[in-house]
Short mmCIF file of C-alpha atoms and ligand atoms in Angstrom, two decimals:
data_model
loop_
_atom_site.label_atom_id
_atom_site.label_comp_id
_atom_site.label_asym_id
_atom_site.label_seq_id
_atom_site.Cartn_x
_atom_site.Cartn_y
_atom_site.Cartn_z
CA MET A 599 7.16 -24.54 31.58
CA SER A 600 10.65 -23.46 32.76
CA ASN A 601 11.64 -20.65 35.01
CA LEU A 602 14.04 -18.05 33.60
CA LEU A 603 15.86 -15.12 35.24
CA ILE A 604 17.44 -12.42 32.97
CA ARG A 605 19.76 -10.74 35.18
CA GLY A 606 21.71 -7.41 35.10
CA GLY A 607 19.95 -5.85 32.15
CA THR A 608 18.24 -2.45 31.53
CA VAL A 609 14.42 -2.94 30.98
CA VAL A 610 13.17 -0.71 28.40
CA ASN A 611 9.31 -0.23 28.00
CA ALA A 612 7.40 2.47 26.01
CA ASP A 613 7.10 4.84 28.92
CA ARG A 614 10.58 4.35 30.62
CA SER A 615 13.97 2.64 31.00
CA PHE A 616 15.26 1.22 34.32
CA ARG A 617 17.72 -1.27 35.64
CA ALA A 618 15.97 -4.38 36.54
CA ASP A 619 16.15 -8.05 36.55
CA VAL A 620 13.06 -9.96 35.05
CA LEU A 621 11.85 -13.46 36.31
CA THR A 622 9.44 -15.41 34.39
CA GLN A 623 7.33 -18.44 35.30
CA ASN A 624 4.88 -20.33 33.37
CA GLY A 625 5.22 -18.37 30.22
CA LYS A 626 4.35 -15.08 32.14
CA ILE A 627 6.51 -12.40 33.63
CA ALA A 628 6.49 -12.89 37.40
CA ALA A 629 8.77 -10.39 38.61
CA VAL A 630 10.62 -7.25 37.63
CA GLY A 631 13.06 -5.67 39.93
CA GLU A 632 16.59 -5.44 41.31
CA SER A 633 18.69 -8.43 42.79
CA LEU A 634 15.94 -11.27 42.02
CA GLN A 635 16.90 -14.58 43.10
CA ALA A 636 16.83 -17.52 40.71
CA PRO A 637 14.26 -20.27 41.81
CA ALA A 638 15.93 -23.56 41.82
CA GLY A 639 16.45 -24.95 38.10
CA ALA A 640 15.94 -21.79 36.61
CA THR A 641 17.61 -20.66 33.40
CA VAL A 642 19.78 -17.61 33.98
CA VAL A 643 20.58 -15.25 31.06
CA ASP A 644 23.31 -12.76 31.73
CA ALA A 645 22.00 -9.39 30.42
CA GLY A 646 24.72 -7.19 31.50
CA GLY A 647 25.26 -4.21 29.17
CA GLN A 648 21.94 -5.22 27.26
CA TYR A 649 18.49 -3.92 27.17
CA VAL A 650 15.46 -6.10 28.01
CA MET A 651 12.57 -5.11 25.87
CA PRO A 652 9.00 -6.40 24.98
CA GLY A 653 9.09 -8.90 21.94
CA GLY A 654 8.60 -7.13 18.85
CA ILE A 655 5.02 -7.25 17.27
CA ASP A 656 4.63 -7.09 13.47
CA PRO A 657 1.15 -6.07 12.75
CA HIS A 658 1.54 -6.76 9.01
CA THR A 659 2.59 -10.29 7.51
CA HIS A 660 1.57 -12.59 4.93
CA MET A 661 2.69 -16.03 5.72
CA GLN A 662 1.72 -18.67 3.21
CA LEU A 663 -0.30 -16.18 1.20
CA PRO A 664 -1.87 -17.44 -2.30
CA PHE A 665 -1.34 -14.25 -4.47
CA MET A 666 -1.11 -13.48 -8.02
CA GLY A 667 -0.93 -17.01 -9.10
CA THR A 668 1.45 -18.43 -6.46
CA VAL A 669 2.12 -18.85 -2.83
CA THR A 670 4.63 -17.02 -0.68
CA MET A 671 7.87 -18.78 0.27
CA ASP A 672 7.50 -18.57 3.99
CA ASP A 673 4.57 -20.59 5.74
CA PHE A 674 3.67 -19.82 9.20
CA PHE A 675 6.53 -21.86 10.86
CA THR A 676 9.33 -20.43 8.81
CA GLY A 677 8.00 -16.99 8.83
CA THR A 678 7.33 -16.82 12.62
CA ALA A 679 10.80 -18.61 13.21
CA ALA A 680 12.52 -16.08 11.23
CA GLY A 681 10.83 -13.41 13.35
CA LEU A 682 11.98 -14.98 16.46
CA ALA A 683 15.54 -14.87 15.19
CA GLY A 684 15.16 -11.15 14.79
CA GLY A 685 13.47 -10.51 18.33
CA ASN A 686 10.01 -10.45 17.00
CA THR A 687 7.71 -12.70 19.10
CA THR A 688 4.17 -11.94 17.71
CA ILE A 689 2.63 -11.33 14.15
CA ILE A 690 -0.71 -9.98 13.01
CA ASP A 691 -1.26 -11.71 9.79
CA PHE A 692 -4.18 -11.47 7.31
CA VAL A 693 -7.06 -13.58 6.37
CA ILE A 694 -8.00 -12.58 2.68
CA PRO A 695 -11.23 -14.33 1.50
CA ASN A 696 -11.66 -14.35 -2.24
CA PRO A 697 -14.59 -12.28 -3.38
CA LYS A 698 -17.93 -14.11 -2.63
CA GLN A 699 -15.94 -16.54 -0.40
CA PRO A 700 -17.60 -16.73 3.03
CA LEU A 701 -15.32 -14.91 5.69
CA MET A 702 -15.65 -17.69 8.18
CA GLU A 703 -14.75 -20.14 5.63
CA ALA A 704 -11.54 -18.25 4.85
CA TYR A 705 -10.78 -17.78 8.58
CA GLN A 706 -10.99 -21.46 9.44
CA THR A 707 -8.50 -22.12 6.29
CA TRP A 708 -5.91 -19.55 7.71
CA ARG A 709 -6.37 -20.91 11.29
CA GLY A 710 -5.40 -24.33 9.92
CA TRP A 711 -2.48 -22.88 8.10
CA ALA A 712 -1.29 -20.99 11.15
CA GLU A 713 -1.41 -24.13 13.58
CA LYS A 714 2.50 -24.84 12.71
CA ALA A 715 3.53 -21.21 13.74
CA ALA A 716 6.43 -21.18 16.03
CA GLY A 717 5.49 -17.82 17.73
CA ASP A 718 2.09 -16.16 18.60
CA TYR A 719 -0.15 -14.84 15.99
CA SER A 720 -3.45 -12.98 15.27
CA PHE A 721 -5.36 -12.27 12.24
CA HIS A 722 -6.89 -9.07 10.66
CA VAL A 723 -9.71 -10.23 8.35
CA ALA A 724 -10.01 -8.66 4.89
CA VAL A 725 -13.51 -7.60 3.68
CA THR A 726 -13.15 -8.28 -0.12
CA TRP A 727 -16.81 -8.07 -1.04
CA TRP A 728 -20.07 -7.16 0.69
CA ASP A 729 -23.61 -8.72 1.36
CA GLU A 730 -25.58 -9.55 4.61
CA SER A 731 -23.50 -12.77 5.08
CA VAL A 732 -20.34 -10.75 5.25
CA HIS A 733 -22.09 -8.19 7.90
CA ARG A 734 -23.10 -11.37 9.75
CA ASP A 735 -19.64 -13.06 9.65
CA MET A 736 -17.90 -9.95 10.95
CA GLY A 737 -20.12 -10.10 13.86
CA THR A 738 -19.26 -13.77 14.56
CA LEU A 739 -15.40 -12.99 14.12
CA VAL A 740 -15.56 -10.15 16.65
CA HIS A 741 -17.75 -11.76 19.07
CA SER A 742 -16.67 -15.36 18.85
CA GLU A 743 -13.15 -15.39 17.36
CA GLY A 744 -11.33 -12.38 18.91
CA VAL A 745 -10.73 -10.51 15.78
CA ASN A 746 -10.84 -6.74 16.42
CA SER A 747 -9.54 -5.33 13.05
CA PHE A 748 -10.79 -5.60 9.38
CA LYS A 749 -8.65 -4.97 6.35
CA HIS A 750 -9.82 -3.26 3.02
CA PHE A 751 -7.54 -3.42 -0.07
CA MET A 752 -8.38 -0.37 -2.24
CA ALA A 753 -6.01 -1.61 -4.82
CA TYR A 754 -5.84 -5.10 -6.82
CA LYS A 755 -8.68 -4.65 -8.99
CA ASN A 756 -10.37 -7.62 -10.35
CA ALA A 757 -9.00 -9.54 -7.34
CA ILE A 758 -9.38 -8.56 -3.78
CA MET A 759 -9.91 -4.63 -4.21
CA CYS A 760 -13.14 -3.24 -2.50
CA ASP A 761 -15.17 -0.44 -3.87
CA ASP A 762 -16.59 2.60 -1.73
CA GLU A 763 -19.87 0.81 -1.15
CA THR A 764 -17.85 -1.93 0.66
CA LEU A 765 -15.82 0.53 2.46
CA VAL A 766 -18.97 2.43 3.68
CA ASN A 767 -20.80 -0.65 4.61
CA SER A 768 -17.69 -2.36 6.32
CA PHE A 769 -16.49 0.72 8.12
CA LYS A 770 -19.91 1.23 9.58
CA ARG A 771 -20.09 -2.41 10.68
CA CYS A 772 -16.65 -1.97 12.24
CA LEU A 773 -18.20 0.90 14.37
CA GLU A 774 -20.94 -1.12 15.41
CA LEU A 775 -18.85 -3.89 16.42
CA GLY A 776 -16.04 -1.83 18.11
CA ALA A 777 -13.41 -3.07 15.37
CA MET A 778 -10.63 -1.26 13.83
CA PRO A 779 -10.87 -0.81 10.09
CA THR A 780 -7.59 -0.81 8.27
CA VAL A 781 -6.69 -0.11 4.78
CA HIS A 782 -4.28 -0.74 2.00
CA ALA A 783 -4.55 2.69 0.32
CA GLU A 784 -3.88 2.88 -3.37
CA ASN A 785 -6.47 3.75 -5.90
CA GLY A 786 -6.72 0.43 -7.84
CA GLU A 787 -8.67 2.03 -10.75
CA LEU A 788 -5.76 4.47 -11.32
CA VAL A 789 -3.17 1.52 -10.86
CA PHE A 790 -5.11 -0.52 -13.54
CA LEU A 791 -5.27 2.19 -16.09
CA LEU A 792 -1.52 3.41 -15.41
CA GLN A 793 -0.27 -0.24 -15.70
CA ARG A 794 -1.83 -0.35 -19.22
CA GLU A 795 -0.45 3.08 -19.98
CA VAL A 796 3.10 2.44 -19.15
CA ALA A 797 2.99 -1.02 -20.77
CA ALA A 798 1.69 0.98 -24.03
CA MET A 799 5.03 3.20 -23.70
CA GLY A 800 6.95 -0.36 -24.06
CA ILE A 801 8.19 -0.21 -20.53
CA LYS A 802 7.69 -3.94 -19.63
CA GLY A 803 10.53 -4.18 -16.78
CA PRO A 804 10.27 -3.55 -13.12
CA GLU A 805 11.03 0.17 -13.50
CA GLY A 806 7.44 0.31 -14.86
CA HIS A 807 6.07 -0.52 -11.43
CA PRO A 808 6.43 2.49 -9.47
CA LEU A 809 5.47 4.54 -12.63
CA SER A 810 2.10 2.73 -12.45
CA ARG A 811 1.76 3.65 -8.70
CA PRO A 812 2.91 7.22 -8.23
CA PRO A 813 2.51 8.68 -4.68
CA MET A 814 -0.64 10.55 -5.52
CA VAL A 815 -2.41 7.02 -6.26
CA GLU A 816 -1.78 6.33 -2.49
CA GLY A 817 -2.57 9.92 -1.35
CA GLU A 818 -5.91 10.06 -2.88
CA ALA A 819 -6.76 6.67 -1.40
CA ALA A 820 -5.60 7.39 1.99
CA ASN A 821 -7.39 10.66 2.00
CA ARG A 822 -10.64 9.02 0.63
CA ALA A 823 -10.52 6.40 3.31
CA ILE A 824 -9.88 8.83 6.13
CA ALA A 825 -12.79 11.07 5.06
CA ILE A 826 -15.12 8.12 4.80
CA ALA A 827 -14.07 7.20 8.35
CA ASP A 828 -14.39 11.01 9.36
CA VAL A 829 -18.04 10.89 8.36
CA LEU A 830 -18.87 7.69 9.68
CA ASN A 831 -16.96 8.54 12.97
CA VAL A 832 -14.96 5.34 13.06
CA PRO A 833 -11.36 5.37 13.94
CA ILE A 834 -9.08 3.91 10.98
CA TYR A 835 -5.45 2.64 10.55
CA VAL A 836 -3.73 3.04 7.23
CA VAL A 837 -1.21 0.24 6.61
CA HIS A 838 2.19 0.54 4.99
CA VAL A 839 2.13 4.38 4.55
CA SER A 840 4.98 4.89 2.12
CA CYS A 841 5.03 8.59 1.07
CA VAL A 842 4.59 12.14 1.92
CA GLU A 843 1.11 12.38 0.27
CA ALA A 844 -0.35 9.72 2.52
CA ALA A 845 1.48 10.77 5.57
CA GLU A 846 0.37 14.40 5.14
CA SER A 847 -3.37 13.02 4.78
CA ILE A 848 -3.03 11.33 8.21
CA ALA A 849 -1.45 14.36 10.00
CA ARG A 850 -4.12 16.78 8.67
CA ALA A 851 -6.90 14.48 9.98
CA ARG A 852 -5.02 13.99 13.23
CA ALA A 853 -4.73 17.82 13.52
CA ARG A 854 -8.49 18.11 13.00
CA GLY A 855 -8.89 15.56 16.03
CA GLN A 856 -9.62 12.68 14.00
CA ARG A 857 -8.28 9.12 15.09
CA VAL A 858 -6.27 8.24 12.45
CA TYR A 859 -3.28 5.72 12.78
CA GLY A 860 -0.53 5.15 10.37
CA GLU A 861 1.81 2.25 9.95
CA VAL A 862 5.18 2.15 8.15
CA LEU A 863 7.39 -0.64 6.96
CA ALA A 864 10.92 -0.98 7.93
CA GLY A 865 11.86 -1.20 4.19
CA HIS A 866 9.98 2.11 3.28
CA LEU A 867 12.01 3.89 6.01
CA VAL A 868 15.60 2.99 4.57
CA ILE A 869 15.08 2.03 0.74
CA ASP A 870 14.36 4.15 -2.25
CA ASP A 871 12.96 3.73 -5.55
CA SER A 872 16.45 3.59 -7.22
CA VAL A 873 16.30 -0.21 -6.61
CA TYR A 874 13.68 -0.58 -9.52
CA ARG A 875 16.46 0.85 -12.06
CA HIS A 876 18.85 -1.81 -11.06
CA PRO A 877 20.25 -3.55 -14.32
CA ASP A 878 19.53 -7.02 -12.88
CA PHE A 879 15.87 -8.02 -13.54
CA ALA A 880 15.97 -10.48 -10.50
CA THR A 881 17.19 -7.57 -8.06
CA ALA A 882 14.72 -4.88 -9.45
CA ALA A 883 11.91 -7.45 -9.36
CA ALA A 884 12.72 -8.81 -5.86
CA HIS A 885 11.80 -5.14 -4.54
CA VAL A 886 8.39 -5.15 -6.33
CA MET A 887 5.90 -4.61 -3.65
CA SER A 888 3.07 -2.16 -3.17
CA PRO A 889 3.07 0.80 -2.42
CA PRO A 890 6.54 0.65 -4.10
CA PHE A 891 9.66 2.05 -2.48
CA ARG A 892 9.55 5.87 -3.02
CA PRO A 893 12.07 8.50 -4.40
CA LYS A 894 14.67 9.87 -2.00
CA GLY A 895 13.14 12.46 0.60
CA ASN A 896 9.85 10.13 1.52
CA GLN A 897 11.95 8.20 3.87
CA GLU A 898 13.10 10.86 6.19
CA PHE A 899 9.50 12.33 5.95
CA LEU A 900 8.25 8.79 7.52
CA TRP A 901 10.84 9.08 10.20
CA ARG A 902 9.68 12.60 10.98
CA GLY A 903 6.01 11.06 11.13
CA LEU A 904 7.17 8.45 13.51
CA GLN A 905 8.84 11.24 15.72
CA ALA A 906 6.10 13.66 15.57
CA GLY A 907 3.35 10.92 16.73
CA ASN A 908 1.49 11.09 13.31
CA LEU A 909 2.71 7.64 12.42
CA HIS A 910 2.53 5.11 15.22
CA THR A 911 3.65 1.50 14.26
CA THR A 912 6.29 -0.35 12.27
CA ALA A 913 5.77 -3.53 10.43
CA THR A 914 7.23 -5.63 7.48
CA ASP A 915 4.46 -6.63 5.23
CA HIS A 916 6.63 -9.83 4.93
CA CYS A 917 5.57 -11.51 1.65
CA THR A 918 8.13 -13.44 0.22
CA PHE A 919 8.51 -14.64 -3.30
CA CYS A 920 11.77 -16.28 -4.88
CA ALA A 921 13.28 -15.31 -8.21
CA ALA A 922 11.50 -17.96 -10.04
CA GLN A 923 8.07 -16.59 -8.86
CA LYS A 924 8.99 -13.11 -9.67
CA ALA A 925 10.07 -14.00 -13.09
CA ALA A 926 6.46 -14.58 -13.92
CA GLY A 927 6.48 -10.66 -14.62
CA LYS A 928 9.61 -11.27 -16.89
CA ASP A 929 7.91 -9.52 -19.87
CA ASP A 930 5.10 -7.70 -17.77
CA PHE A 931 6.04 -6.04 -14.64
CA ALA A 932 2.22 -6.05 -13.88
CA LYS A 933 2.73 -9.93 -13.30
CA ILE A 934 5.48 -9.73 -10.87
CA PRO A 935 4.21 -10.84 -7.44
CA ASN A 936 3.99 -8.28 -5.24
CA GLY A 937 5.94 -8.55 -1.91
CA CYS A 938 9.15 -8.47 0.04
CA GLY A 939 10.58 -9.90 3.25
CA GLY A 940 11.69 -8.31 6.47
CA VAL A 941 10.05 -10.01 9.48
CA GLU A 942 13.72 -11.05 10.92
CA GLU A 943 15.37 -7.54 10.10
CA ARG A 944 12.87 -5.12 11.21
CA LEU A 945 14.11 -4.53 14.66
CA ALA A 946 17.65 -4.37 14.03
CA VAL A 947 17.16 -1.88 10.79
CA ILE A 948 14.84 0.31 12.93
CA TRP A 949 17.29 0.51 16.00
CA ASP A 950 20.44 1.13 13.70
CA GLU A 951 18.59 3.71 11.67
CA GLY A 952 16.40 5.14 14.51
CA VAL A 953 18.21 4.86 17.76
CA ASN A 954 21.95 5.02 16.70
CA THR A 955 21.12 7.90 14.50
CA GLY A 956 19.39 9.87 17.62
CA ARG A 957 16.05 9.90 15.82
CA LEU A 958 14.39 7.65 18.60
CA THR A 959 15.10 6.90 22.22
CA PRO A 960 15.21 3.27 23.20
CA SER A 961 11.62 3.93 24.67
CA GLU A 962 10.34 5.18 21.40
CA PHE A 963 11.87 2.09 19.71
CA VAL A 964 9.89 -0.12 21.76
CA ALA A 965 6.70 2.12 21.27
CA ILE A 966 6.93 1.88 17.51
CA THR A 967 8.04 -1.92 17.22
CA SER A 968 5.82 -3.33 19.95
CA ALA A 969 3.91 -1.39 22.48
CA ASN A 970 1.84 0.78 20.04
CA THR A 971 0.52 -2.13 18.07
CA ALA A 972 -0.28 -3.75 21.17
CA LYS A 973 -2.48 -0.91 22.27
CA LEU A 974 -4.05 -0.15 18.81
CA PHE A 975 -5.06 -3.80 18.55
CA ASN A 976 -6.14 -4.15 22.06
CA ILE A 977 -3.65 -6.79 23.35
CA TYR A 978 -1.65 -4.28 25.73
CA PRO A 979 -0.15 -4.81 28.27
CA GLN A 980 -0.63 -8.61 27.73
CA LYS A 981 1.85 -7.98 24.82
CA GLY A 982 4.07 -4.77 24.33
CA SER A 983 5.18 -4.36 28.04
CA VAL A 984 7.81 -5.83 30.42
CA SER A 985 5.46 -5.85 33.21
CA VAL A 986 4.17 -8.48 35.80
CA GLY A 987 1.55 -10.67 34.39
CA ALA A 988 2.26 -9.86 30.79
CA ASP A 989 3.16 -12.73 28.56
CA ALA A 990 6.94 -13.56 28.80
CA ASP A 991 7.70 -12.55 25.20
CA LEU A 992 11.00 -10.64 25.47
CA VAL A 993 14.09 -9.58 23.53
CA VAL A 994 17.58 -9.31 24.94
CA TRP A 995 19.04 -6.58 23.01
CA ASP A 996 22.85 -6.24 22.54
CA PRO A 997 23.56 -2.72 21.61
CA ALA A 998 27.00 -3.26 20.80
CA GLY A 999 26.52 -6.51 18.62
CA THR A 1000 26.77 -6.14 14.87
CA LYS A 1001 25.70 -8.10 11.93
CA THR A 1002 25.63 -7.91 8.18
CA LEU A 1003 22.19 -8.67 6.83
CA SER A 1004 21.98 -11.15 3.98
CA ALA A 1005 20.11 -13.73 2.27
CA LYS A 1006 23.01 -16.04 2.81
CA THR A 1007 22.15 -16.07 6.73
CA GLN A 1008 18.64 -15.15 6.90
CA HIS A 1009 16.10 -17.67 8.26
CA SER A 1010 13.51 -16.76 5.81
CA LYS A 1011 12.83 -19.15 2.95
CA GLY A 1012 13.01 -16.37 0.69
CA ASP A 1013 16.06 -16.06 -1.52
CA PHE A 1014 16.51 -12.21 -1.44
CA ASN A 1015 17.07 -9.79 1.36
CA ILE A 1016 16.19 -6.29 0.69
CA PHE A 1017 18.46 -5.21 3.41
CA GLU A 1018 21.45 -7.20 1.67
CA GLY A 1019 24.77 -5.95 2.80
CA ARG A 1020 23.44 -3.43 5.52
CA THR A 1021 25.79 -3.94 8.64
CA VAL A 1022 23.71 -3.07 11.63
CA ARG A 1023 24.70 -2.14 15.28
CA GLY A 1024 22.16 -3.44 17.78
CA ILE A 1025 21.08 -7.07 17.43
CA PRO A 1026 19.14 -9.66 19.63
CA SER A 1027 21.19 -11.87 21.64
CA HIS A 1028 18.20 -13.66 23.11
CA THR A 1029 14.58 -14.04 22.10
CA VAL A 1030 12.20 -15.31 24.74
CA SER A 1031 8.84 -16.60 23.66
CA GLN A 1032 6.30 -17.79 26.28
CA GLY A 1033 9.12 -17.93 28.81
CA GLU A 1034 11.33 -20.19 26.54
CA PRO A 1035 14.70 -18.97 25.09
CA VAL A 1036 13.87 -19.63 21.47
CA PHE A 1037 16.97 -17.68 20.12
CA VAL A 1038 20.26 -17.81 21.89
CA GLN A 1039 23.18 -16.09 20.46
CA GLY A 1040 22.63 -17.08 16.91
CA ASP A 1041 21.22 -20.49 17.67
CA LEU A 1042 17.54 -20.67 16.57
CA ARG A 1043 15.36 -23.13 18.54
CA ALA A 1044 12.04 -22.28 17.28
CA VAL A 1045 9.57 -25.25 17.66
CA GLN A 1046 6.86 -25.79 15.03
CA GLY A 1047 3.23 -25.43 16.57
CA LYS A 1048 4.20 -23.86 19.68
CA GLY A 1049 2.77 -20.34 18.86
CA ARG A 1050 -0.72 -19.76 20.10
CA TYR A 1051 -3.74 -17.91 18.33
CA LEU A 1052 -4.12 -14.46 20.05
CA LYS A 1053 -7.58 -13.24 20.58
CA ARG A 1054 -7.92 -9.57 20.51
CA PRO A 1055 -11.12 -7.94 22.26
CA ALA A 1056 -13.26 -5.50 20.59
CA PHE A 1057 -12.91 -2.22 21.85
CA GLY A 1058 -15.06 -0.64 24.44
CA PRO A 1059 -17.43 2.41 24.50
CA ASN A 1060 -14.63 4.84 24.13
CA PHE A 1061 -14.29 3.64 20.58
CA ALA A 1062 -17.85 4.58 20.09
CA ALA A 1063 -17.00 8.00 21.55
CA ALA A 1064 -16.43 9.21 18.16
CA LYS A 1065 -20.20 9.07 17.59
CA LEU A 1066 -20.65 11.65 20.42
CA ARG A 1067 -18.62 13.97 18.29
CA ALA A 1068 -21.10 13.70 15.47
CA GLU A 1069 -24.04 14.34 17.88
CA THR A 1070 -22.43 17.21 19.62
CA LEU A 1071 -21.46 18.61 16.25
CA ALA A 1072 -24.73 17.85 14.60
CA PRO A 1073 -26.84 21.09 14.17
CA THR A 1074 -29.79 21.22 16.46
CA ALA A 1075 -33.23 20.64 14.75
CA VAL A 1076 -34.60 23.74 13.15
CA LYS A 1077 -37.93 24.37 14.89
CA ARG A 1078 -40.29 25.59 12.17
O1 URQ B 173 -0.55 -5.48 -0.51
C1 URQ B 173 -0.10 -6.41 0.42
O2 URQ B 173 0.05 -5.74 1.53
C2 URQ B 173 0.13 -7.71 0.24
C3 URQ B 173 -0.74 -8.30 -1.04
C4 URQ B 173 1.51 -7.99 0.03
N1 URQ B 173 2.08 -7.43 -1.02
C5 URQ B 173 2.64 -6.23 -1.20
O3 URQ B 173 3.11 -5.88 -2.39
N2 URQ B 173 2.56 -5.40 -0.29
ZN1 ZN B 174 -0.94 -3.95 1.09
ZN1 ZN B 175 0.16 -6.61 3.24
#
């Protein structure tokens, strides 16, 4: 492993910004301070006038996902490499077993696929069905494989959707294991009905997609998942919160003292539902993802949620399908594979729309793009912090650099960019992964297979503290 000295920059962590050099050795941060000396043979990066931040952590990607009859364009190499080009150094992807497929079998399959990753990765494991073997495999995954989060799709009926029985059993098991339950919160029964109703009205194009998934479809499911978690006294993490209805459910629960956390996609922060009315099918279909992009006004509400601390992390749900794949839904919007890209653009879009507008400080930017995810999934400060002993995953950020985002220049294998044409100010000049410069002023040096699987320890007794709340609140036995 080489030594690297990043000199002259301003270090930005979630808690503070300060002038300091950063020295890395053997893939770890060895020193953070003023006037550090470069060991013989060290690589030196001049970070004058730039920020040195923890590498981005994207808690929601789907590389190489088999879904809706096809497989995403990005595999674990191209997807993680694209992330490195955008300052993202870690992904948390998803193992999604088919119903009745043993969780451990699916987990081994995804582990195999991910060996080609260029950056570090970890997995949430989806619980898509329930029986005693699922209960058992969740324990194995937590105790032996370093999984500390389990995903539940409340949408995608007749595919990977789980019902309330599965939610209740799995959330209960999560509490026992000290694992975070997470949800894709859309009412899949309503979607299934509305898709047929919208089609029956003769609407076959992508404009039908948001009509079949109105915000209350998400609001109801978010509220239901949060209520189940409340009764069971388990924390809960809601992925891709896209609308007021879901964000308000989270804020209300948090105001009652419940441990609920929300994730927001970069796309949902800056794109509205007008994209579905684009006259070009391919353009409108390229934006088909779930939950859909929402009417104007929802985006600002999500920004306020991040500013208020009711929403905590940002992600991309990077799940890329090309035009030919999206054309499967040419005559039926319900058949358009759901998913969009973003793993390379997330940091620059959120910096430009968040920091340059004054919504976020640089430290708040670090919190919502890296540190909060590391804390919520128990890998802080190994990840998410520029501090001695942490992994040397860093991004040197040029606040004056500009770039126009485009499918023509992206590193993703997708053929569309939902941020097409957006010119951003604030871009990575260098990305460092395991102490190695892997992106240097536009030159991507990602190495296939260099990425490591990240174990994430189960949460400790504080996680179970929620149970105490039940005991303290439970009425004392009535003496008869
Ligand atoms: O629902 C998800 O998160 C996966 C299947 C990606 N697709 C999407 O539309 N979000
Ligand atoms: Zn989802
Ligand atoms: Zn997803």
